[in-house]
Coordinates of C-alpha atoms in Angstrom, one line a residue:
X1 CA 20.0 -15.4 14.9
X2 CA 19.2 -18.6 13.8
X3 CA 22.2 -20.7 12.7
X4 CA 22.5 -20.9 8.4
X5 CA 23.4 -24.5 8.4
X6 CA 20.1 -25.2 10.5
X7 CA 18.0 -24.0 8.2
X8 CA 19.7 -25.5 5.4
X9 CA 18.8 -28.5 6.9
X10 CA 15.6 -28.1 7.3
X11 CA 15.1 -26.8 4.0
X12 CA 16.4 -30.0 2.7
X13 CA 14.7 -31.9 4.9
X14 CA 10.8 -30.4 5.5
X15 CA 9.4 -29.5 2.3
X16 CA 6.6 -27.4 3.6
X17 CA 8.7 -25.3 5.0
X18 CA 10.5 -24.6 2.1
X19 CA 7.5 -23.8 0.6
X20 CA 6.5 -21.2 2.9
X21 CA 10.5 -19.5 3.1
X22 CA 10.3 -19.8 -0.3
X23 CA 6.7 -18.0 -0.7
X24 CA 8.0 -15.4 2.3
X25 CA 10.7 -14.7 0.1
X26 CA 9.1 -13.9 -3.7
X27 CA 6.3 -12.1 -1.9
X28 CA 8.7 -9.7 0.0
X29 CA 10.2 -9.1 -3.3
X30 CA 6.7 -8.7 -4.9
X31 CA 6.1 -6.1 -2.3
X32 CA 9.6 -4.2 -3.0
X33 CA 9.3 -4.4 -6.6
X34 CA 5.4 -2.7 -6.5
X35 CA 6.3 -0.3 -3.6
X36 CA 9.3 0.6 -6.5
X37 CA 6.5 1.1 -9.4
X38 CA 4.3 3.5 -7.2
X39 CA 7.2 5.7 -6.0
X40 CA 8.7 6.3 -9.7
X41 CA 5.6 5.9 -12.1
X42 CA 3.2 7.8 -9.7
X43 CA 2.9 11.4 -9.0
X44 CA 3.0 12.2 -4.9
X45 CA -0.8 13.3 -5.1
X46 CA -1.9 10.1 -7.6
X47 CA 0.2 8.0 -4.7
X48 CA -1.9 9.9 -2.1
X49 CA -5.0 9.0 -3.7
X50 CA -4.0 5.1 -4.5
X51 CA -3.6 5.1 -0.6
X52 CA -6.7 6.8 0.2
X53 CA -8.5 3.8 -1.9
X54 CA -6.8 1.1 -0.1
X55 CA -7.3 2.8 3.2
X56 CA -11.6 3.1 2.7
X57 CA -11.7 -0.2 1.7
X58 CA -9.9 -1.6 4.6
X59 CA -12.1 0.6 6.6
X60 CA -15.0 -0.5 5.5
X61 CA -15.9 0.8 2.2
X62 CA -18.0 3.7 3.1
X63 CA -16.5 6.7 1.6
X64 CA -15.1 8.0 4.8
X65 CA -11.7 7.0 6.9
X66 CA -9.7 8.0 9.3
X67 CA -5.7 8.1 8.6
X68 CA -4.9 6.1 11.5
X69 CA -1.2 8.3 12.5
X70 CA 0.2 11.5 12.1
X71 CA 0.2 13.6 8.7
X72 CA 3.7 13.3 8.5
X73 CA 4.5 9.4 9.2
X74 CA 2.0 9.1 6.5
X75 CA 4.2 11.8 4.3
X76 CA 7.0 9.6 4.8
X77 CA 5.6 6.6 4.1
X78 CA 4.5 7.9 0.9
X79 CA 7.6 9.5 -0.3
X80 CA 7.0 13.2 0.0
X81 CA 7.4 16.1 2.6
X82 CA 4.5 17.1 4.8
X83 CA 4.0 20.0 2.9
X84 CA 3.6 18.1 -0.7
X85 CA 1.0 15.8 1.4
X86 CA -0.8 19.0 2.3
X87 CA -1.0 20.1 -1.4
X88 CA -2.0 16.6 -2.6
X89 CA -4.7 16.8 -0.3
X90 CA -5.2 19.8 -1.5
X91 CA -5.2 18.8 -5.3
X92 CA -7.5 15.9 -4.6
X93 CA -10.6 17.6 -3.8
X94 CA -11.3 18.4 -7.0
X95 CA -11.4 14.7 -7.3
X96 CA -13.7 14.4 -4.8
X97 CA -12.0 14.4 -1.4
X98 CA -12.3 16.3 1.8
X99 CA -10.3 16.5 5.1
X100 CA -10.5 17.6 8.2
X101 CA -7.6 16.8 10.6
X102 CA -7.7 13.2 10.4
X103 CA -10.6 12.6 9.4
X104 CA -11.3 11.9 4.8
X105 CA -14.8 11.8 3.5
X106 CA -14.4 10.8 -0.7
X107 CA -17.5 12.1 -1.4
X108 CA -17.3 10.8 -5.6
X109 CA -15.4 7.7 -5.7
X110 CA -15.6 7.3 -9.1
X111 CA -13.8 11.1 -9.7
X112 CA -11.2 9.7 -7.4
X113 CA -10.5 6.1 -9.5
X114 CA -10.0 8.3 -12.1
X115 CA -7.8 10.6 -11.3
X116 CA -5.6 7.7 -9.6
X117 CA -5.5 4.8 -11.7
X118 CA -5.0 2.0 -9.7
X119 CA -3.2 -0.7 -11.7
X120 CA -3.2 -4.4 -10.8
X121 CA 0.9 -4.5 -11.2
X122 CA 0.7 -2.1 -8.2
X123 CA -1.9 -2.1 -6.2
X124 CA -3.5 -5.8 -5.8
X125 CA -3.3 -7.6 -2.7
X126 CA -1.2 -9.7 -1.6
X127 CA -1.6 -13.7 -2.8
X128 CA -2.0 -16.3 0.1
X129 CA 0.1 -19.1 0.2
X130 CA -1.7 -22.3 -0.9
X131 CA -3.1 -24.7 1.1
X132 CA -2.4 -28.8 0.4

């Protein structure tokens, strides 16, 4: 543990790193606040399918991804048991989704925006702290 009174100090004294614990610290609470939105205003399967978009883009953008751990870490993560990921799976390919084992082909984006809904309160990226 760093010492309180150190960093105190240094908050006093370096004002770009102040800037930066004080970014750190409004975009972790960003984070928490939008992580709150999606688990109360979403359904498990319209989370499911927010992830899925996030995941093909940061894959690459080609309609297909991979979930990169096991079925049920990715349950957790979203807030639901393994077996309500399996029926949200299930739900979303009449929105245009497939799976097998790992491995998600969207196969009509567009059916699969709709049905999800990203929002910009919840699902933008993160801002970058500025540059002087």
């Amino acid at each position: 543990m760093i010492p309180a009174n150190l960093i105190r100090e240094l908050l006093a004294e370096d004002h770009d790193f102040m800037k930066a614990v004080v970014f750190e610290l409004a975009s972790a609470y960003r984070r928490t606040v939008k992580e709150l939105k999606n688990q109360k205003l979403r359904s498990g399967a319209e989370r499911l399918a927010n992830w899925l978009l996030r995941e093909e883009r940061s894959q690459g953008g080609e309609g297909r991804l991979t979930i990169p751990y096991e079925k049920r870490i990715l349950a957790a993560y979203l807030g639901m048991t393994a077996e309500n990921l399996s029926r949200g799976f299930s739900a979303l390919s009449a929105h245009g989704v497939n799976i097998k084992g790992l491995q998600v082909d969207i196969v009509d984006i567009g059916k699969l925006i709709d049905y999800a809904r990203p929002s910009p309160l919840i699902d933008d990226g993160e801002p970058r702290l500025p540059r002087d």
